[in-house]
mmCIF file of C-alpha atoms in Angstrom:
data_model
loop_
_atom_site.group_PDB
_atom_site.id
_atom_site.type_symbol
_atom_site.label_atom_id
_atom_site.label_comp_id
_atom_site.label_asym_id
_atom_site.label_seq_id
_atom_site.Cartn_x
_atom_site.Cartn_y
_atom_site.Cartn_z
ATOM 1 C CA MET A 1 36.031 5.923 3.421
ATOM 2 C CA THR A 2 37.715 4.409 6.516
ATOM 3 C CA LYS A 3 38.340 0.744 7.181
ATOM 4 C CA THR A 4 35.500 0.776 9.715
ATOM 5 C CA HIS A 5 33.109 2.140 7.106
ATOM 6 C CA LEU A 6 34.207 -0.483 4.578
ATOM 7 C CA ILE A 7 33.631 -3.324 7.027
ATOM 8 C CA THR A 8 30.268 -1.927 8.102
ATOM 9 C CA PHE A 9 29.248 -1.580 4.457
ATOM 10 C CA ALA A 10 30.264 -5.185 3.766
ATOM 11 C CA VAL A 11 28.208 -6.407 6.716
ATOM 12 C CA ALA A 12 25.177 -4.404 5.596
ATOM 13 C CA LEU A 13 25.518 -5.759 2.061
ATOM 14 C CA LEU A 14 25.727 -9.337 3.271
ATOM 15 C CA VAL A 15 22.705 -8.855 5.547
ATOM 16 C CA ARG A 16 20.625 -7.510 2.653
ATOM 17 C CA THR A 17 21.761 -10.332 0.361
ATOM 18 C CA SER A 18 21.109 -13.061 2.902
ATOM 19 C CA HIS A 19 17.633 -11.724 3.657
ATOM 20 C CA ALA A 20 16.761 -11.574 -0.025
ATOM 21 C CA PHE A 21 17.738 -15.103 -0.981
ATOM 22 C CA VAL A 22 17.845 -17.363 2.073
ATOM 23 C CA THR A 23 16.029 -17.962 5.305
ATOM 24 C CA SER A 24 18.560 -20.172 7.123
ATOM 25 C CA SER A 25 19.350 -19.171 10.725
ATOM 26 C CA ASN A 26 22.905 -20.615 10.434
ATOM 27 C CA PRO A 27 25.026 -17.891 8.712
ATOM 28 C CA PRO A 28 28.091 -18.882 6.638
ATOM 29 C CA LYS A 29 31.490 -18.848 8.337
ATOM 30 C CA LEU A 30 32.688 -15.889 6.222
ATOM 31 C CA PHE A 31 29.666 -13.858 7.287
ATOM 32 C CA ARG A 32 30.300 -14.646 10.977
ATOM 33 C CA ASN A 33 33.954 -13.653 10.644
ATOM 34 C CA ILE A 34 33.136 -10.315 9.027
ATOM 35 C CA CYS A 35 30.516 -9.582 11.684
ATOM 36 C CA ALA A 36 33.072 -10.313 14.416
ATOM 37 C CA ALA A 37 35.677 -8.098 12.725
ATOM 38 C CA SER A 38 33.184 -5.282 12.415
ATOM 39 C CA ILE A 39 32.256 -5.499 16.087
ATOM 40 C CA ASP A 40 35.913 -5.547 17.182
ATOM 41 C CA THR A 41 36.744 -2.549 15.004
ATOM 42 C CA ALA A 42 33.728 -0.643 16.249
ATOM 43 C CA LEU A 43 34.708 -1.304 19.870
ATOM 44 C CA LEU A 44 38.260 -0.099 19.265
ATOM 45 C CA SER A 45 37.176 3.044 17.482
ATOM 46 C CA SER A 46 34.473 3.916 20.011
ATOM 47 C CA THR A 47 37.066 5.182 22.447
ATOM 48 C CA THR A 48 38.473 7.716 19.978
ATOM 49 C CA THR A 49 35.471 8.777 17.881
ATOM 50 C CA PRO A 50 33.757 11.910 19.227
ATOM 51 C CA THR A 51 30.106 11.346 20.060
ATOM 52 C CA THR A 52 27.490 13.495 18.381
ATOM 53 C CA THR A 53 24.671 15.187 20.226
ATOM 54 C CA HIS A 54 21.075 14.131 19.800
ATOM 55 C CA ASP A 55 20.308 17.371 17.950
ATOM 56 C CA ASP A 56 23.192 16.822 15.522
ATOM 57 C CA ASP A 57 22.040 13.289 14.833
ATOM 58 C CA GLU A 58 18.454 14.419 14.312
ATOM 59 C CA GLU A 59 19.508 17.110 11.850
ATOM 60 C CA ALA A 60 21.699 14.657 9.958
ATOM 61 C CA VAL A 61 18.864 12.167 9.658
ATOM 62 C CA LEU A 62 16.269 14.702 8.586
ATOM 63 C CA SER A 63 18.591 16.181 5.951
ATOM 64 C CA LEU A 64 19.078 12.874 4.150
ATOM 65 C CA PRO A 65 17.852 13.127 0.526
ATOM 66 C CA MET A 66 15.763 9.973 0.968
ATOM 67 C CA PHE A 67 13.325 12.002 3.086
ATOM 68 C CA ILE A 68 11.381 14.270 0.768
ATOM 69 C CA ASN A 69 10.640 17.822 1.842
ATOM 70 C CA GLU A 70 6.989 17.695 0.855
ATOM 71 C CA SER A 71 6.261 21.380 1.404
ATOM 72 C CA GLU A 72 9.197 22.364 -0.775
ATOM 73 C CA GLN A 73 8.227 19.876 -3.469
ATOM 74 C CA LEU A 74 4.597 21.022 -3.528
ATOM 75 C CA SER A 75 5.672 24.656 -3.784
ATOM 76 C CA LYS A 76 6.999 23.847 -7.262
ATOM 77 C CA ARG A 77 3.472 23.267 -8.597
ATOM 78 C CA PRO A 78 2.124 25.812 -11.114
ATOM 79 C CA ALA A 79 0.464 28.896 -9.632
ATOM 80 C CA SER A 80 -2.829 27.802 -11.201
ATOM 81 C CA SER A 81 -2.891 24.586 -9.163
ATOM 82 C CA LEU A 82 -5.681 24.004 -6.686
ATOM 83 C CA SER A 83 -4.619 24.324 -3.068
ATOM 84 C CA PRO A 84 -4.079 21.085 -1.113
ATOM 85 C CA GLN A 85 -6.996 22.030 1.145
ATOM 86 C CA LYS A 86 -9.307 22.507 -1.847
ATOM 87 C CA MET A 87 -8.229 19.215 -3.411
ATOM 88 C CA ILE A 88 -8.787 17.261 -0.208
ATOM 89 C CA LEU A 89 -12.223 18.840 0.167
ATOM 90 C CA ILE A 90 -13.135 17.754 -3.381
ATOM 91 C CA ALA A 91 -11.974 14.223 -2.578
ATOM 92 C CA LYS A 92 -14.020 14.055 0.614
ATOM 93 C CA ARG A 93 -17.104 15.448 -1.121
ATOM 94 C CA PHE A 94 -16.799 12.768 -3.774
ATOM 95 C CA LEU A 95 -16.513 9.984 -1.200
ATOM 96 C CA ALA A 96 -19.346 11.408 0.913
ATOM 97 C CA SER A 97 -21.670 11.714 -2.096
ATOM 98 C CA ASN A 98 -22.303 7.962 -2.080
ATOM 99 C CA GLY A 99 -21.347 6.873 1.407
ATOM 100 C CA GLY A 100 -17.781 6.097 0.398
ATOM 101 C CA LEU A 101 -18.797 3.603 -2.279
ATOM 102 C CA GLY A 102 -18.087 5.120 -5.648
ATOM 103 C CA GLY A 103 -19.257 8.691 -5.925
ATOM 104 C CA ASP A 104 -21.241 11.331 -7.794
ATOM 105 C CA PRO A 105 -20.781 10.797 -11.576
ATOM 106 C CA ASP A 106 -21.086 14.564 -12.120
ATOM 107 C CA MET A 107 -17.759 14.969 -10.315
ATOM 108 C CA LEU A 108 -15.959 12.790 -12.857
ATOM 109 C CA SER A 109 -14.056 14.141 -15.845
ATOM 110 C CA PRO A 110 -15.025 12.905 -19.348
ATOM 111 C CA SER A 111 -11.533 11.349 -19.518
ATOM 112 C CA PHE A 112 -11.997 9.612 -16.154
ATOM 113 C CA THR A 113 -10.506 6.154 -15.570
ATOM 114 C CA PHE A 114 -10.889 3.730 -12.670
ATOM 115 C CA GLU A 115 -8.290 1.140 -11.773
ATOM 116 C CA GLY A 116 -7.661 -1.452 -9.073
ATOM 117 C CA PRO A 117 -4.967 -4.093 -8.529
ATOM 118 C CA VAL A 118 -6.579 -6.500 -11.017
ATOM 119 C CA VAL A 119 -9.530 -4.482 -12.333
ATOM 120 C CA GLY A 120 -9.571 -1.903 -15.103
ATOM 121 C CA PRO A 121 -8.815 0.487 -16.429
ATOM 122 C CA LEU A 122 -12.519 1.341 -16.729
ATOM 123 C CA SER A 123 -13.863 4.396 -18.512
ATOM 124 C CA LYS A 124 -16.315 6.775 -16.859
ATOM 125 C CA THR A 125 -19.310 5.010 -18.414
ATOM 126 C CA GLU A 126 -18.036 1.553 -17.489
ATOM 127 C CA PHE A 127 -17.329 2.631 -13.928
ATOM 128 C CA VAL A 128 -20.714 4.282 -13.405
ATOM 129 C CA ASP A 129 -22.509 1.243 -14.860
ATOM 130 C CA ALA A 130 -20.504 -1.148 -12.654
ATOM 131 C CA ILE A 131 -21.182 0.799 -9.460
ATOM 132 C CA GLY A 132 -24.848 1.164 -10.330
ATOM 133 C CA SER A 133 -25.271 -2.577 -10.831
ATOM 134 C CA VAL A 134 -24.503 -3.376 -7.175
ATOM 135 C CA ASP A 135 -26.821 -2.184 -4.383
ATOM 136 C CA PHE A 136 -24.278 -2.084 -1.589
ATOM 137 C CA ASN A 137 -26.528 -0.096 0.733
ATOM 138 C CA ALA A 138 -29.136 -2.864 0.687
ATOM 139 C CA ALA A 139 -26.490 -5.466 1.513
ATOM 140 C CA PHE A 140 -24.809 -3.405 4.230
ATOM 141 C CA PRO A 141 -27.268 -0.824 5.564
ATOM 142 C CA ASN A 142 -25.020 -0.072 8.548
ATOM 143 C CA PHE A 143 -21.625 -0.290 6.878
ATOM 144 C CA THR A 144 -19.057 2.121 8.350
ATOM 145 C CA SER A 145 -16.536 3.505 5.886
ATOM 146 C CA GLU A 146 -13.251 4.687 7.429
ATOM 147 C CA PHE A 147 -11.036 7.089 5.455
ATOM 148 C CA TYR A 148 -7.966 8.862 6.788
ATOM 149 C CA GLY A 149 -4.467 10.132 5.961
ATOM 150 C CA PHE A 150 -5.447 12.425 3.083
ATOM 151 C CA HIS A 151 -2.390 14.082 1.513
ATOM 152 C CA ILE A 152 -1.122 15.416 -1.799
ATOM 153 C CA ASP A 153 1.510 13.422 -3.653
ATOM 154 C CA PRO A 154 4.663 15.583 -3.673
ATOM 155 C CA PHE A 155 5.660 14.251 -7.106
ATOM 156 C CA GLU A 156 2.188 14.218 -8.668
ATOM 157 C CA GLY A 157 0.709 17.498 -7.504
ATOM 158 C CA ASP A 158 -2.749 16.704 -8.835
ATOM 159 C CA ARG A 159 -3.093 13.434 -6.927
ATOM 160 C CA ILE A 160 -4.481 12.761 -3.442
ATOM 161 C CA TRP A 161 -3.608 9.625 -1.511
ATOM 162 C CA TYR A 162 -5.583 8.283 1.447
ATOM 163 C CA THR A 163 -6.122 5.064 3.370
ATOM 164 C CA ALA A 164 -9.452 3.246 3.488
ATOM 165 C CA ARG A 165 -10.753 0.688 5.932
ATOM 166 C CA GLY A 166 -14.350 -0.078 6.883
ATOM 167 C CA LYS A 167 -16.577 -2.682 8.475
ATOM 168 C CA GLY A 168 -20.182 -3.811 8.475
ATOM 169 C CA LYS A 169 -22.561 -6.743 8.752
ATOM 170 C CA ASN A 170 -24.231 -8.201 5.682
ATOM 171 C CA THR A 171 -27.957 -8.203 6.472
ATOM 172 C CA GLY A 172 -29.413 -7.836 2.985
ATOM 173 C CA PRO A 173 -29.051 -9.121 -0.588
ATOM 174 C CA LEU A 174 -25.989 -8.368 -2.685
ATOM 175 C CA VAL A 175 -27.317 -9.483 -6.046
ATOM 176 C CA PRO A 176 -26.175 -11.536 -7.856
ATOM 177 C CA PHE A 177 -23.554 -12.733 -5.382
ATOM 178 C CA VAL A 178 -25.786 -12.980 -2.301
ATOM 179 C CA PRO A 179 -29.412 -13.420 -3.413
ATOM 180 C CA GLU A 180 -30.793 -14.118 0.074
ATOM 181 C CA SER A 181 -33.034 -11.306 1.296
ATOM 182 C CA SER A 182 -31.516 -11.483 4.779
ATOM 183 C CA GLY A 183 -27.931 -11.661 3.511
ATOM 184 C CA THR A 184 -25.334 -13.944 5.043
ATOM 185 C CA GLY A 185 -25.315 -12.403 8.497
ATOM 186 C CA LYS A 186 -21.525 -12.259 8.301
ATOM 187 C CA MET A 187 -19.314 -9.376 9.343
ATOM 188 C CA VAL A 188 -16.832 -7.812 6.932
ATOM 189 C CA VAL A 189 -13.711 -6.105 8.266
ATOM 190 C CA ASN A 190 -11.587 -4.532 5.554
ATOM 191 C CA PRO A 191 -7.788 -4.325 5.728
ATOM 192 C CA PRO A 192 -6.104 -0.938 5.213
ATOM 193 C CA GLN A 193 -6.092 -0.106 1.512
ATOM 194 C CA VAL A 194 -4.260 2.724 -0.218
ATOM 195 C CA CYS A 195 -6.467 4.679 -2.604
ATOM 196 C CA SER A 196 -6.046 7.785 -4.734
ATOM 197 C CA LEU A 197 -7.997 10.460 -6.578
ATOM 198 C CA THR A 198 -6.433 12.559 -9.322
ATOM 199 C CA ILE A 199 -8.047 15.962 -9.815
ATOM 200 C CA GLU A 200 -7.850 18.284 -12.817
ATOM 201 C CA HIS A 201 -6.691 21.692 -11.619
ATOM 202 C CA SER A 202 -8.504 23.504 -14.432
ATOM 203 C CA THR A 203 -11.943 21.972 -13.805
ATOM 204 C CA GLY A 204 -11.860 20.464 -10.309
ATOM 205 C CA LEU A 205 -13.120 17.187 -11.802
ATOM 206 C CA ILE A 206 -11.707 13.759 -10.964
ATOM 207 C CA SER A 207 -9.732 12.178 -13.786
ATOM 208 C CA LYS A 208 -8.532 8.994 -12.080
ATOM 209 C CA TYR A 209 -9.659 6.841 -9.159
ATOM 210 C CA THR A 210 -7.666 3.927 -7.746
ATOM 211 C CA ILE A 211 -8.671 1.682 -4.842
ATOM 212 C CA GLY A 212 -8.085 -1.719 -3.294
ATOM 213 C CA TYR A 213 -4.299 -1.757 -2.848
ATOM 214 C CA VAL A 214 -4.010 -3.632 0.457
ATOM 215 C CA VAL A 215 -0.982 -2.683 2.572
ATOM 216 C CA ASP A 216 -1.337 -5.345 5.295
ATOM 217 C CA ARG A 217 -3.069 -8.579 4.301
ATOM 218 C CA THR A 218 -3.069 -9.844 7.903
ATOM 219 C CA VAL A 219 -5.657 -7.253 8.974
ATOM 220 C CA GLY A 220 -9.382 -7.923 8.721
ATOM 221 C CA ASN A 221 -11.155 -10.995 7.371
ATOM 222 C CA THR A 222 -11.035 -10.484 3.595
ATOM 223 C CA GLY A 223 -8.102 -12.804 3.031
ATOM 224 C CA GLY A 224 -5.887 -9.844 2.243
ATOM 225 C CA LEU A 225 -8.083 -8.811 -0.672
ATOM 226 C CA GLY A 226 -9.368 -5.311 -1.314
ATOM 227 C CA GLY A 227 -12.506 -3.962 -2.934
ATOM 228 C CA LEU A 228 -15.443 -6.176 -3.865
ATOM 229 C CA TYR A 229 -13.297 -9.313 -4.107
ATOM 230 C CA GLY A 230 -12.351 -8.993 -0.451
ATOM 231 C CA ILE A 231 -15.935 -8.404 0.631
ATOM 232 C CA LEU A 232 -17.194 -11.459 -1.253
ATOM 233 C CA TYR A 233 -14.447 -13.606 0.249
ATOM 234 C CA ALA A 234 -15.384 -12.471 3.764
ATOM 235 C CA LEU A 235 -19.003 -13.380 3.027
ATOM 236 C CA GLY A 236 -17.998 -16.867 1.937
ATOM 237 C CA ARG A 237 -18.897 -16.161 -1.694
ATOM 238 C CA PRO A 238 -15.514 -15.759 -3.429
ATOM 239 C CA LEU A 239 -15.468 -15.562 -7.199
ATOM 240 C CA PRO A 240 -13.979 -18.624 -8.959
ATOM 241 C CA PHE A 241 -10.624 -17.292 -10.193
ATOM 242 C CA PRO A 242 -7.228 -16.727 -8.506
ATOM 243 C CA GLU A 243 -7.347 -12.926 -8.525
ATOM 244 C CA ALA A 244 -10.485 -12.991 -6.368
ATOM 245 C CA ASN A 245 -9.014 -15.300 -3.749
ATOM 246 C CA PRO A 246 -6.270 -14.961 -1.117
ATOM 247 C CA TRP A 247 -2.662 -15.127 -2.244
ATOM 248 C CA LYS A 248 -1.053 -18.549 -2.398
ATOM 249 C CA LYS A 249 2.596 -19.318 -2.918
ATOM 250 C CA SER A 250 3.272 -20.480 -6.474
ATOM 251 C CA ILE A 251 5.156 -23.682 -7.259
ATOM 252 C CA GLN A 252 7.916 -21.598 -8.865
ATOM 253 C CA TYR A 253 8.343 -19.367 -5.816
ATOM 254 C CA ASP A 254 8.319 -22.343 -3.445
ATOM 255 C CA LEU A 255 10.994 -24.038 -5.555
ATOM 256 C CA PHE A 256 13.073 -20.843 -5.628
ATOM 257 C CA GLN A 257 13.041 -20.622 -1.825
ATOM 258 C CA LYS A 258 13.950 -24.298 -1.402
ATOM 259 C CA ILE A 259 16.891 -24.009 -3.817
ATOM 260 C CA GLY A 260 18.076 -20.898 -1.998
ATOM 261 C CA GLY A 261 17.932 -22.701 1.330
ATOM 262 C CA LEU A 262 19.825 -25.689 -0.099
ATOM 263 C CA LEU A 263 22.566 -23.466 -1.541
ATOM 264 C CA GLN A 264 22.946 -21.770 1.824
ATOM 265 C CA LYS A 265 23.469 -25.071 3.589
ATOM 266 C CA LEU A 266 26.131 -26.093 1.055
ATOM 267 C CA GLN A 267 28.242 -22.985 1.667
#
């Protein structure tokens, strides 16, 4: 490893460390000196280091082990595995069977489990009973489910990942949360949520269903919440416990950040 590489590595390490623990915009003197040394060294070496072509750079980037060759990884699945196309079709049939809200119980394996960020795991019976207790179609007769990005997990060859959004106006009752016959009249816009369905290759039945993992809490009007908790928050009827309400910074985390900022100023 050359001196230039060592300096660049040190700069990268300091950048990662400073981002992780402090938020001050006034970097320590040592950090500024190393940055300056790295820039000077890079300028000196730029006149002697051969430049690579765009194609060479592209090949080098794409060959990095951090980027998984999904086709190659999926080819390692047993010969008896369902094809990706067949698995995605099963997933879409399940979602379409109930308008994207739950799905046909006959498509669930006896060992089925359901799980969300703070809900579950629920067994098949518990899941079917829970879905059946809420008449979502009455509450949102014109709700538009939005599913996209279906793909097979290269490490779990029996699992399909996809992203879910959706929006609709509440014009009917959502008992027991919204008892009014005309609903709240409020619009719900879901944030993007990562979901998954795990399918048994031998039976084609779904053995696991996960939903509600929000990937951008700034999108929509659910307070960054997924699933039913997010919908109830958007309707102004949040449930009375922290898990069903938008994230708030804890006292411990706030104290941690303040101490980190103070230590940075003292350097």
